[in-house]
Amino acid sequence: MVYDELRRLAAAYMRRERPGQTLQATALVHEAYMRLAGAGTPWHDERHFVGIAARSMRQILVERARARGAQKRWAGLNRVSMTDALAVASEPVVMLPALDEALTRLEAIDAEQARIVELRYFAGLSIEDTADALGMSPATLKRRWALARAWLFREMSGT
Amino acid sequence: MDRDATDVAAWVAREAADDSAVRAEVLSLVDHHSRAGAFLAQPIVEQAADLLMDDEPLAPGARIGDYTIVRELGRGGMGRVYLASDARLGRTVALKALAPHLMRDPSQRERLRGEARAAAALTHPGICTVYALEEIDGDLYIATEFVDGHTLGEEIRAGRQPTRDEAWQTARELAAALASAHARGIVHRDLKPDNVMRDREGRLKILDFGLARIGVGAPDAAPRMTQPGTLIGTPAYMAPEQINGLPVDARADVFAFGVLLYEYACGAHPFAASTALATVARVLESDARPLASRADIPSRLADVIARCLQKAPAGRFGSAAELLGALDAAGADAAEPARHATWWRVHHVVITLLYIAGATFAWQIKEWVETPVTVSIFLALGATATIGGVLRGHFVFTSVMNYPRLTTERRRTRRPLMWLDGLTAVLLLADAAMVAGTGALPAVFALALGLGIALASLVLEPATTAAAFGDEP
């Protein structure tokens, strides 16, 4: 349900978005929450909702990237050159399916770290909001986020 | 994690002195953290908002303003293309739904409108007409003429080598269409075999004229390197200056025309290489193998194509109008009648003589049996003989004096000639019946003449034409 609402909202956003404005994932997630909360859906709390929304965003984006053949293009790239962080950052869509797989492996080791990545990277939450959603201090969140990034980066660059 | 690397190494060595595996893991993560740079730093939607685009195709029967979707035709750089019917005028159109990310910006919408307007001004029969740019529920659509047929790309991939005549004909038709657009200052920029359709009547039509830049989504049509090894656009048909991102003009189309014709004539791309990048390198640096050595085509046509393929724009024809002039001059000078055209000419002369024999004999019959019917048959046969003789004489004249036009002329007059021959045969058979009462011999002669003309039209003519030009008349 969150998934469908986000998809619908995202499509609507894409049509009427004003020029020069980057699409804010947080705004999208927030609007979805307001709609679903207004519809009388019993959510435990906003934190719970944000977690589910972040997971849905991950699903939507990875699915679309797969549909565009991102996997094949990623596989065709030379992994050695991928240690260059700039090359990875330049075309994020291509790496989404591989990132999704790495994230699933991270989940098995440390589920909380995977949640952090979903909230920060897929739902676009700030350090403070992510810390709040997971009930930890911003300083702790920062350290764990840095660790998750380093771990994923190592997985993705294959070194 | 925020401490600098030497510090951390010392700290790790102290804390995990007794476990080398833990130590290695920690150091590896620290190392990757320092190299991760901007990795995951910016939320994905802010970088790739178009991923959220709703790209479900429209279902058949869906209504978009006054258009009803019939089916999806394909998917291109601009978005999906549908076959749709326009309720207002009751005609069938190709409806291109432009991807939303191409037109979010008002200045981009404005540019797009300008390009569609310019493209809509092109009304050459060799160019697929743009009907309208429609804005429906905030989405942009381009409605164009729907061309039913197949692309030149499909023709090339099917692997059939064109005859010399077909090569001339294709070159002239394409050059004429390009010339009409260049005269209005419109450059195609993405001319390639998949952008040229051959309709059911065999006529060529260039698609997406003046619309190439819409798909790129940037004011200049420079190719963009987005990923090592991936080049947006169709690099195999781009002129060197276009690959280099320099401004392009009509001469880039002339280059693409050269590549297209080369490929059409011999079935192989002039700069073929194993990968897209290697092809681009060859476009920039190597010369194509002379076309005459790879295909049975007139050497003059090969010369014209070679000039189109010059690396420097200044070495090519200045526009398609110049190119067309060169093709006409080469065709007229060369006058390279095909191998068996002599027998084909004899055929036309003989049939013309048979027409005259038929008309003369009808006069004789009218003298023997003077009724209103025989008089009418004589007059009708006189008319068919005159028209048929003129048409066949025109063939012989064109084949000698203006060879490049011959294919067009043959196509134009094929059906009228067949009807004419049929009518002549029927008139002679009727005359045979009229004269049967007077004597068997004249009746048999008229009968033989009629059947002879009918047979020549249905059996001999296709055979001599096929022998001379490699195609049916």
XYZ file of C-alpha atoms in Angstrom:
632
model
C 0.000 0.000 0.000
C 2.842 2.367 0.872
C 4.542 1.096 -2.251
C 1.552 1.887 -4.486
C 1.020 5.304 -2.944
C 4.682 6.220 -3.399
C 4.657 5.063 -6.999
C 1.544 7.046 -7.787
C 2.836 10.143 -6.033
C 6.225 9.891 -7.698
C 4.637 9.712 -11.149
C 2.477 12.746 -10.348
C 5.517 14.626 -9.050
C 7.447 13.875 -12.223
C 4.699 15.459 -14.313
C 4.131 18.694 -12.479
C 7.489 19.304 -10.909
C 8.652 22.883 -11.154
C 11.849 23.616 -13.074
C 15.151 23.908 -11.283
C 13.840 21.940 -8.344
C 15.369 18.648 -7.383
C 12.926 15.996 -6.374
C 13.001 15.604 -2.598
C 12.587 12.023 -1.522
C 11.715 13.199 1.986
C 8.897 15.367 0.642
C 7.597 12.385 -1.275
C 7.699 10.138 1.760
C 6.094 12.836 3.878
C 3.248 13.407 1.437
C 2.623 9.666 1.216
C 2.435 9.546 5.014
C -0.006 12.450 5.180
C -2.258 10.820 2.618
C -2.198 7.397 4.192
C -2.530 8.782 7.739
C -5.425 10.952 6.573
C -7.088 7.894 5.086
C -7.293 6.535 8.607
C -4.733 3.787 8.190
C -3.574 2.694 11.632
C 0.203 3.308 11.645
C 2.043 2.605 14.867
C 3.807 5.910 14.463
C 5.546 8.000 11.849
C 8.869 6.249 12.501
C 7.404 2.909 11.594
C 5.933 4.409 8.458
C 9.203 6.021 7.387
C 10.988 2.674 7.671
C 8.423 0.998 5.415
C 8.469 3.925 2.987
C 12.262 3.756 2.718
C 12.046 0.030 1.993
C 9.390 0.736 -0.690
C 11.530 3.415 -2.301
C 14.384 0.935 -2.485
C 12.107 -1.605 -4.194
C 10.694 0.911 -6.684
C 14.051 2.363 -7.691
C 15.869 -0.963 -7.955
C 13.010 -2.436 -10.005
C 13.065 0.462 -12.444
C 16.845 0.353 -12.732
C 16.633 -3.377 -13.497
C 13.942 -2.731 -16.100
C 16.328 -0.336 -17.811
C 18.995 -2.972 -18.150
C 21.242 -1.496 -15.459
C 22.412 -4.953 -14.418
C 23.863 -5.802 -17.798
C 25.647 -2.489 -18.072
C 27.074 -2.881 -14.571
C 28.319 -6.373 -15.359
C 29.971 -5.031 -18.500
C 32.031 -2.510 -16.572
C 35.593 -3.158 -15.580
C 35.537 -3.659 -11.822
C 39.138 -2.502 -11.348
C 38.268 0.975 -12.562
C 35.284 1.003 -10.211
C 37.541 1.609 -7.225
C 37.455 5.140 -8.528
C 34.642 6.521 -6.429
C 33.836 9.190 -8.985
C 33.072 6.621 -11.633
C 30.532 4.990 -9.333
C 28.936 8.266 -8.351
C 28.628 9.476 -11.939
C 25.951 6.964 -12.918
C 24.151 5.767 -9.811
C 21.330 4.083 -11.732
C 23.697 1.516 -13.216
C 24.891 0.348 -9.830
C 21.451 0.102 -8.165
C 20.847 -3.624 -8.732
C 24.347 -4.466 -7.495
C 23.898 -2.128 -4.522
C 20.612 -3.860 -3.726
C 22.352 -7.240 -3.625
C 25.194 -5.926 -1.473
C 22.641 -4.356 0.845
C 20.880 -7.710 1.223
C 24.218 -9.260 2.251
C 24.787 -6.430 4.724
C 21.298 -7.025 6.127
C 22.297 -10.580 7.019
C 25.297 -9.324 9.000
C 23.816 -6.188 10.524
C 20.158 -5.359 9.800
C 20.363 -1.962 11.466
C 23.094 -0.789 9.102
C 20.965 -1.805 6.121
C 18.066 0.244 7.575
C 20.394 3.250 7.837
C 21.301 2.981 4.150
C 17.643 2.712 3.146
C 16.695 5.791 5.156
C 19.658 7.911 4.109
C 20.162 6.881 0.501
C 16.744 5.708 -0.687
C 14.406 7.888 1.403
C 16.753 10.878 1.533
C 16.444 11.459 5.302
C 18.951 13.748 7.030
C 21.408 12.478 9.675
C 19.163 13.878 12.428
C 15.924 12.426 11.042
C 17.549 9.043 10.441
C 18.954 9.011 13.980
C 15.520 9.942 15.299
C 13.765 7.248 13.253
C 16.137 4.569 14.569
C 16.233 5.952 18.112
C 19.949 6.596 18.381
C 22.138 9.667 18.780
C 23.254 11.546 15.636
C 26.907 10.857 16.550
C 26.363 7.097 16.746
C 24.314 7.221 13.540
C 27.142 9.067 11.753
C 29.706 6.421 12.733
C 27.501 3.522 11.683
C 26.536 5.227 8.410
C 30.263 5.713 7.640
C 30.934 2.053 8.409
C 28.021 0.906 6.204
C 29.251 3.056 3.322
C 32.794 1.707 3.633
C 31.536 -1.873 3.777
C 29.238 -1.427 0.751
C 31.921 0.395 -1.191
C 34.304 -2.506 -0.625
C 31.622 -5.010 -1.714
C 30.822 -3.033 -4.827
C 34.351 -2.384 -5.957
C 35.176 -6.058 -5.550
C 38.428 -5.495 -3.682
C 36.525 6.920 11.583
C 37.298 10.611 11.609
C 40.848 10.175 12.878
C 43.598 10.154 10.307
C 44.921 6.902 8.921
C 48.251 6.504 10.759
C 46.518 7.154 14.061
C 43.951 4.495 13.331
C 46.555 1.965 12.249
C 48.403 2.424 15.546
C 45.149 2.220 17.496
C 44.055 -0.936 15.710
C 47.456 -2.548 16.256
C 47.144 -1.853 19.996
C 43.513 -2.863 20.448
C 43.448 -5.969 18.270
C 47.032 -7.085 18.733
C 46.039 -10.719 19.281
C 43.614 -11.141 16.352
C 45.110 -10.558 12.914
C 41.804 -11.260 11.072
C 39.983 -8.529 12.956
C 42.910 -6.210 12.410
C 42.952 -6.798 8.651
C 39.175 -6.321 8.409
C 39.258 -3.053 10.306
C 42.158 -1.705 8.263
C 40.469 -2.721 5.022
C 37.270 -0.896 6.018
C 39.227 2.169 7.080
C 40.998 2.128 3.742
C 37.731 1.844 1.812
C 36.163 4.563 3.910
C 38.921 6.950 2.922
C 38.463 6.091 -0.743
C 34.662 6.022 -0.797
C 34.502 9.734 -1.620
C 30.977 10.785 -2.585
C 29.738 7.183 -2.685
C 26.071 7.139 -1.521
C 26.501 10.691 -0.240
C 23.584 12.088 -2.225
C 20.165 10.408 -2.064
C 19.421 8.491 -5.242
C 16.161 10.265 -6.195
C 17.929 13.600 -6.293
C 20.319 12.214 -8.885
C 18.024 10.011 -10.909
C 14.550 11.462 -10.521
C 13.538 10.077 -13.896
C 13.680 6.583 -12.396
C 10.401 7.436 -10.696
C 8.798 8.216 -14.012
C 5.679 6.243 -14.610
C 6.730 4.314 -17.675
C 3.799 1.982 -18.031
C 2.844 1.809 -21.720
C -0.592 3.017 -22.775
C -3.004 0.152 -23.407
C -4.835 -0.263 -26.731
C -8.106 1.657 -26.593
C -6.729 4.264 -24.175
C -7.852 7.813 -24.998
C -5.357 10.664 -25.092
C -7.302 13.806 -25.899
C -8.794 13.218 -29.353
C -6.543 10.246 -30.020
C -7.316 6.602 -29.383
C -4.345 4.268 -28.966
C -4.425 1.325 -31.368
C -1.159 -0.342 -30.368
C 2.424 0.373 -29.418
C 4.765 0.665 -32.401
C 8.047 0.876 -30.550
C 10.229 2.738 -28.143
C 12.806 5.346 -29.027
C 15.018 7.928 -27.402
C 12.093 10.325 -27.031
C 9.728 7.851 -25.450
C 7.134 5.396 -26.643
C 5.548 5.568 -30.090
C 1.966 4.438 -30.623
C -0.279 3.848 -33.575
C -3.340 5.965 -32.811
C -6.450 7.184 -34.561
C -7.318 10.851 -34.574
C -11.062 11.214 -33.953
C -11.246 14.750 -35.384
C -10.042 13.918 -38.870
C -10.541 10.164 -38.804
C -6.985 9.510 -39.819
C -4.328 7.198 -38.449
C -1.246 8.784 -36.928
C 1.951 7.785 -35.195
C 1.805 9.333 -31.723
C 5.086 9.863 -29.900
C 4.723 10.294 -26.154
C 7.662 12.403 -25.023
C 9.355 11.216 -21.852
C 8.499 13.656 -19.010
C 12.137 14.330 -18.151
C 12.625 15.860 -21.625
C 10.264 18.721 -20.998
C 10.193 19.682 -17.348
C 11.868 22.982 -18.004
C 9.691 25.695 -19.691
C 12.609 26.828 -21.867
C 12.997 23.241 -23.021
C 9.279 23.025 -23.816
C 9.609 26.239 -25.794
C 12.565 24.870 -27.745
C 10.659 21.672 -28.389
C 7.683 23.628 -29.722
C 10.027 25.553 -32.004
C 11.550 22.369 -33.378
C 8.176 20.724 -33.903
C 6.976 23.854 -35.712
C 10.010 23.830 -37.997
C 9.625 20.101 -38.630
C 5.912 20.561 -39.405
C 6.830 23.001 -42.189
C 8.396 20.116 -44.153
C 5.896 18.705 -46.609
C 8.046 16.760 -49.042
C 6.656 13.368 -50.131
C 9.988 11.848 -49.059
C 9.644 13.121 -45.506
C 7.262 11.804 -42.868
C 5.010 14.784 -42.097
C 4.705 16.158 -38.561
C 1.023 16.965 -37.932
C 0.946 18.447 -34.458
C 2.556 18.935 -31.104
C -0.136 18.223 -28.535
C -0.132 19.070 -24.867
C -2.583 16.772 -23.129
C -2.864 16.660 -19.310
C 0.594 18.160 -18.941
C 2.217 15.564 -21.205
C 3.622 16.349 -24.636
C 2.886 14.262 -27.720
C 4.027 14.615 -31.309
C 1.563 13.362 -33.905
C 3.107 12.441 -37.252
C 2.074 10.740 -40.447
C 1.964 6.958 -40.018
C 4.095 5.235 -42.641
C 3.124 1.626 -43.213
C 6.048 -0.390 -44.509
C 9.503 -1.438 -43.436
C 12.749 0.416 -42.715
C 15.828 0.489 -44.907
C 17.606 -0.983 -41.882
C 15.412 -4.076 -42.136
C 16.096 -4.222 -45.868
C 19.858 -4.100 -45.272
C 19.722 -6.717 -42.516
C 17.691 -9.007 -44.791
C 20.858 -9.140 -46.890
C 19.489 -8.695 -50.416
C 21.840 -6.701 -52.636
C 20.008 -3.974 -54.560
C 20.278 -3.778 -58.334
C 22.172 -0.849 -59.889
C 18.858 0.741 -60.681
C 17.582 0.427 -57.144
C 20.811 1.929 -55.797
C 20.402 4.968 -58.099
C 16.751 5.268 -57.286
C 17.287 5.097 -53.507
C 20.135 7.630 -53.698
C 18.053 10.082 -55.727
C 14.898 9.801 -53.643
C 16.780 10.294 -50.379
C 18.888 13.158 -51.706
C 15.773 14.905 -53.040
C 14.014 14.652 -49.661
C 17.117 15.869 -47.815
C 17.541 18.732 -50.273
C 14.005 19.990 -49.677
C 14.649 20.097 -45.901
C 18.093 21.671 -46.249
C 16.558 24.376 -48.425
C 14.450 25.343 -45.373
C 17.507 25.263 -43.151
C 16.490 22.095 -41.342
C 19.138 19.441 -40.695
C 18.172 15.904 -39.708
C 21.202 15.070 -37.497
C 20.219 11.444 -37.000
C 19.823 10.055 -40.495
C 20.283 6.270 -40.452
C 18.725 3.211 -42.118
C 16.289 2.742 -39.221
C 15.006 6.281 -39.776
C 14.100 5.672 -43.410
C 10.912 3.799 -44.236
C 9.894 2.239 -47.525
C 6.101 2.347 -47.737
C 3.834 -0.204 -49.388
C 4.128 1.600 -52.739
C 7.914 1.452 -52.607
C 8.454 5.146 -51.866
C 11.028 6.201 -49.309
C 10.155 8.433 -46.377
C 12.597 9.899 -43.868
C 11.338 9.791 -40.275
C 11.938 12.191 -37.367
C 13.147 15.054 -39.524
C 14.204 17.990 -37.346
C 13.325 16.047 -34.205
C 16.685 14.449 -33.432
C 17.624 17.025 -30.834
C 14.422 16.506 -28.890
C 15.526 13.023 -27.933
C 18.880 14.230 -26.696
C 17.264 16.760 -24.397
C 20.074 19.289 -24.767
C 20.291 22.316 -27.058
C 23.307 20.929 -28.887
C 23.305 17.513 -30.470
C 26.763 16.689 -29.196
C 27.046 13.065 -28.129
C 27.444 12.669 -24.416
C 29.739 10.173 -22.804
C 27.782 8.930 -19.843
C 29.603 5.750 -19.128
C 32.799 4.293 -20.475
C 31.789 2.546 -23.668
C 28.289 4.008 -23.912
C 27.586 6.786 -26.346
C 24.157 8.383 -26.625
C 22.976 8.789 -30.188
C 23.823 6.706 -33.206
C 27.595 7.024 -33.472
C 27.880 4.753 -36.489
C 26.143 7.363 -38.687
C 27.587 10.500 -37.149
C 29.970 12.721 -39.051
C 33.408 13.209 -37.438
C 32.583 16.794 -36.411
C 29.365 15.567 -34.774
C 31.253 12.937 -32.760
C 33.677 15.627 -31.660
C 30.807 17.758 -30.395
C 31.436 20.554 -32.898
C 28.565 22.491 -34.492
C 26.923 20.542 -37.285
C 25.215 21.662 -40.477
C 23.713 20.102 -43.599
C 27.071 18.491 -44.364
C 26.654 16.148 -41.378
C 23.516 14.825 -43.105
C 25.520 14.462 -46.310
C 28.013 12.293 -44.411
C 25.220 10.166 -42.890
C 23.720 9.832 -46.379
C 27.095 8.490 -47.593
C 27.273 5.906 -44.805
C 23.667 4.875 -45.401
C 24.019 4.502 -49.169
C 27.309 2.608 -48.794
C 25.671 0.183 -46.402
C 22.591 -0.137 -48.609
C 24.646 -0.814 -51.740
C 26.986 -3.471 -50.350
C 25.316 -4.610 -47.122
C 28.325 -3.687 -44.976
C 28.941 -0.584 -42.892
C 31.897 1.447 -44.270
C 33.487 1.746 -40.817
C 32.363 -1.553 -39.297
C 34.332 -2.633 -36.237
C 33.779 -5.028 -33.352
C 32.557 -2.444 -30.823
C 30.742 0.893 -30.949
C 33.844 2.722 -29.757
C 36.059 1.077 -32.365
C 33.527 2.106 -35.022
C 33.710 5.692 -33.790
C 37.505 5.550 -33.962
C 37.315 4.324 -37.549
C 34.822 7.075 -38.478
C 37.309 9.595 -37.135
C 40.484 8.124 -38.570
C 40.224 5.489 -41.286
C 38.987 5.701 -44.829
C 36.323 3.312 -46.044
C 37.221 0.608 -48.528
C 36.238 1.789 -52.027
C 32.604 0.863 -52.525
C 33.120 -0.197 -56.141
C 35.297 -3.078 -54.919
C 32.512 -4.420 -52.697
C 29.353 -4.079 -54.746
C 28.215 -4.119 -58.349
C 27.313 -0.456 -58.514
C 28.033 2.213 -61.140
C 31.464 3.714 -60.512
C 30.036 7.232 -60.721
C 27.639 6.538 -57.878
C 30.546 5.122 -55.860
C 32.471 8.354 -56.500
C 29.580 10.484 -55.247
C 29.314 8.361 -52.083
C 33.074 8.579 -51.497
C 32.837 12.363 -51.579
C 30.009 12.284 -49.006
C 32.290 10.289 -46.698
C 35.103 12.855 -46.589
C 36.309 13.519 -43.019
C 36.450 17.297 -43.426
C 33.014 18.884 -43.983
C 34.574 21.162 -46.611
C 35.493 18.090 -48.667
C 31.859 16.967 -48.948
C 28.958 18.412 -50.901
C 27.814 21.665 -49.308
C 24.211 20.494 -49.025
C 21.886 17.805 -50.279
C 20.931 20.059 -53.211
C 24.530 19.909 -54.459
C 24.555 16.186 -53.810
C 21.379 15.747 -55.835
C 22.891 17.778 -58.669
C 25.974 15.566 -58.639
C 23.827 12.423 -58.694
C 21.826 13.698 -61.660
C 24.956 14.726 -63.550
C 26.646 11.409 -62.850
C 23.515 9.507 -63.835
C 22.980 11.439 -67.080
C 26.636 11.298 -68.147
C 27.086 7.734 -67.193
C 23.935 6.556 -68.939
C 24.959 3.082 -68.016
C 22.144 1.009 -69.417
C 21.998 -2.378 -67.819
C 23.431 -5.421 -69.556
C 20.376 -6.668 -71.449
C 18.640 -3.360 -72.012
C 19.091 -3.794 -75.793
C 16.684 -6.745 -75.867
C 14.324 -4.838 -73.625
C 14.336 -1.984 -76.178
C 13.748 -4.426 -79.059
C 10.743 -5.739 -77.147
C 9.197 -2.276 -76.956
C 9.823 -1.576 -80.629
C 8.266 -4.909 -81.650
C 5.173 -4.361 -79.518
C 4.783 -0.899 -81.042
C 4.920 -2.485 -84.504
C 2.240 -4.978 -83.407
C 0.034 -2.046 -82.291
C 0.412 -0.493 -85.747
C -0.314 -3.830 -87.411
C -3.440 -4.169 -85.268
C -4.701 -0.694 -86.121
C -3.956 -1.160 -89.830
C -5.719 -4.510 -89.918
C -8.723 -2.992 -88.115
C -8.922 -0.465 -90.941
C -8.927 -3.335 -93.436
C -11.683 -5.131 -91.528
C -13.734 -1.921 -91.472
C -13.408 -1.844 -95.302
C -14.663 -5.462 -95.541
C -17.479 -5.231 -92.981
C -18.610 -1.662 -92.663
C -20.767 -1.479 -89.507
C -20.732 1.130 -86.705
C -19.042 -1.506 -84.484
C -16.068 -2.123 -86.780
C -15.642 1.601 -87.299
C -15.596 2.174 -83.513
C -13.123 -0.691 -83.029
C -10.861 0.807 -85.679
C -10.983 4.229 -83.997
C -10.359 2.728 -80.539
C -7.445 0.654 -81.805
C -6.004 3.748 -83.460
C -6.122 5.506 -80.099
C -4.614 2.639 -78.080
C -1.883 2.163 -80.678
C -1.004 5.848 -80.514
C -0.921 6.022 -76.698
C 0.915 2.699 -76.326
C 3.402 3.614 -79.016
C 4.120 6.965 -77.390
C 4.628 5.369 -73.948
C 6.935 2.650 -75.243
C 8.799 5.153 -77.374
C 9.227 7.245 -74.221
C 10.808 4.222 -72.481
C 13.298 3.714 -75.270
C 14.073 7.430 -75.364
C 14.533 7.645 -71.558
C 16.739 4.557 -71.463
C 19.086 6.201 -73.951
C 18.894 9.876 -73.028
C 18.000 10.078 -69.326
C 18.830 6.731 -67.805
C 18.552 7.673 -64.088
C 14.867 8.534 -64.511
C 14.040 5.246 -66.134
C 13.031 3.348 -62.992
C 10.627 6.108 -61.958
C 9.120 6.255 -65.443
C 8.739 2.489 -65.622
C 6.998 2.402 -62.239
C 4.676 5.239 -63.185
C 3.487 3.734 -66.456
C 3.425 0.049 -65.538
C -0.289 -0.196 -64.802
C -1.618 2.079 -67.606
C 0.405 0.039 -70.109
C -1.006 -3.251 -68.876
C -4.576 -1.944 -69.152
C -3.821 -0.586 -72.586
C -2.473 -3.927 -73.799
C -5.498 -5.700 -72.338
C -7.853 -3.304 -74.097
C -6.003 -3.716 -77.427
C -6.234 -7.511 -77.128
C -9.978 -7.387 -76.344
C -10.641 -5.009 -79.281
C -8.776 -7.304 -81.679
C -10.711 -10.351 -80.430
C -13.967 -8.420 -80.967
C -12.832 -7.534 -84.494
C -12.031 -11.202 -85.122
C -15.629 -12.053 -84.205
C -16.956 -9.338 -86.519
C -14.961 -10.527 -89.496
C -15.551 -14.263 -88.885
C -18.603 -14.209 -91.208
C -16.558 -12.887 -94.127
C -13.682 -15.321 -93.958
C -11.818 -17.595 -91.567
C -8.339 -16.299 -92.447
C -8.785 -12.630 -91.404
C -10.547 -13.812 -88.229
C -7.656 -16.095 -87.302
C -5.151 -13.316 -88.050
C -6.946 -10.798 -85.809
C -7.279 -13.460 -83.107
C -3.558 -14.262 -83.259
C -2.629 -10.590 -83.136
C -4.790 -9.989 -80.048
C -3.533 -13.070 -78.212
C 0.039 -12.220 -79.172
C -0.196 -8.744 -77.636
C -1.843 -10.092 -74.485
C 0.801 -12.802 -74.078
C 3.642 -10.343 -74.704
C 2.268 -8.065 -72.004
C 1.668 -10.768 -69.415
C 4.608 -13.105 -70.025
C 7.336 -11.654 -72.253
C 7.511 -8.150 -70.817
C 8.072 -9.228 -67.195
C 10.784 -11.608 -68.447
C 12.699 -9.094 -70.575
C 12.415 -6.434 -67.861
C 13.672 -8.830 -65.196
C 16.591 -9.795 -67.432
C 17.464 -6.158 -68.080
C 17.002 -4.617 -64.631
C 16.762 -7.495 -62.206
C 13.239 -6.585 -61.124
C 9.658 -6.943 -62.229
C 8.331 -4.058 -64.350
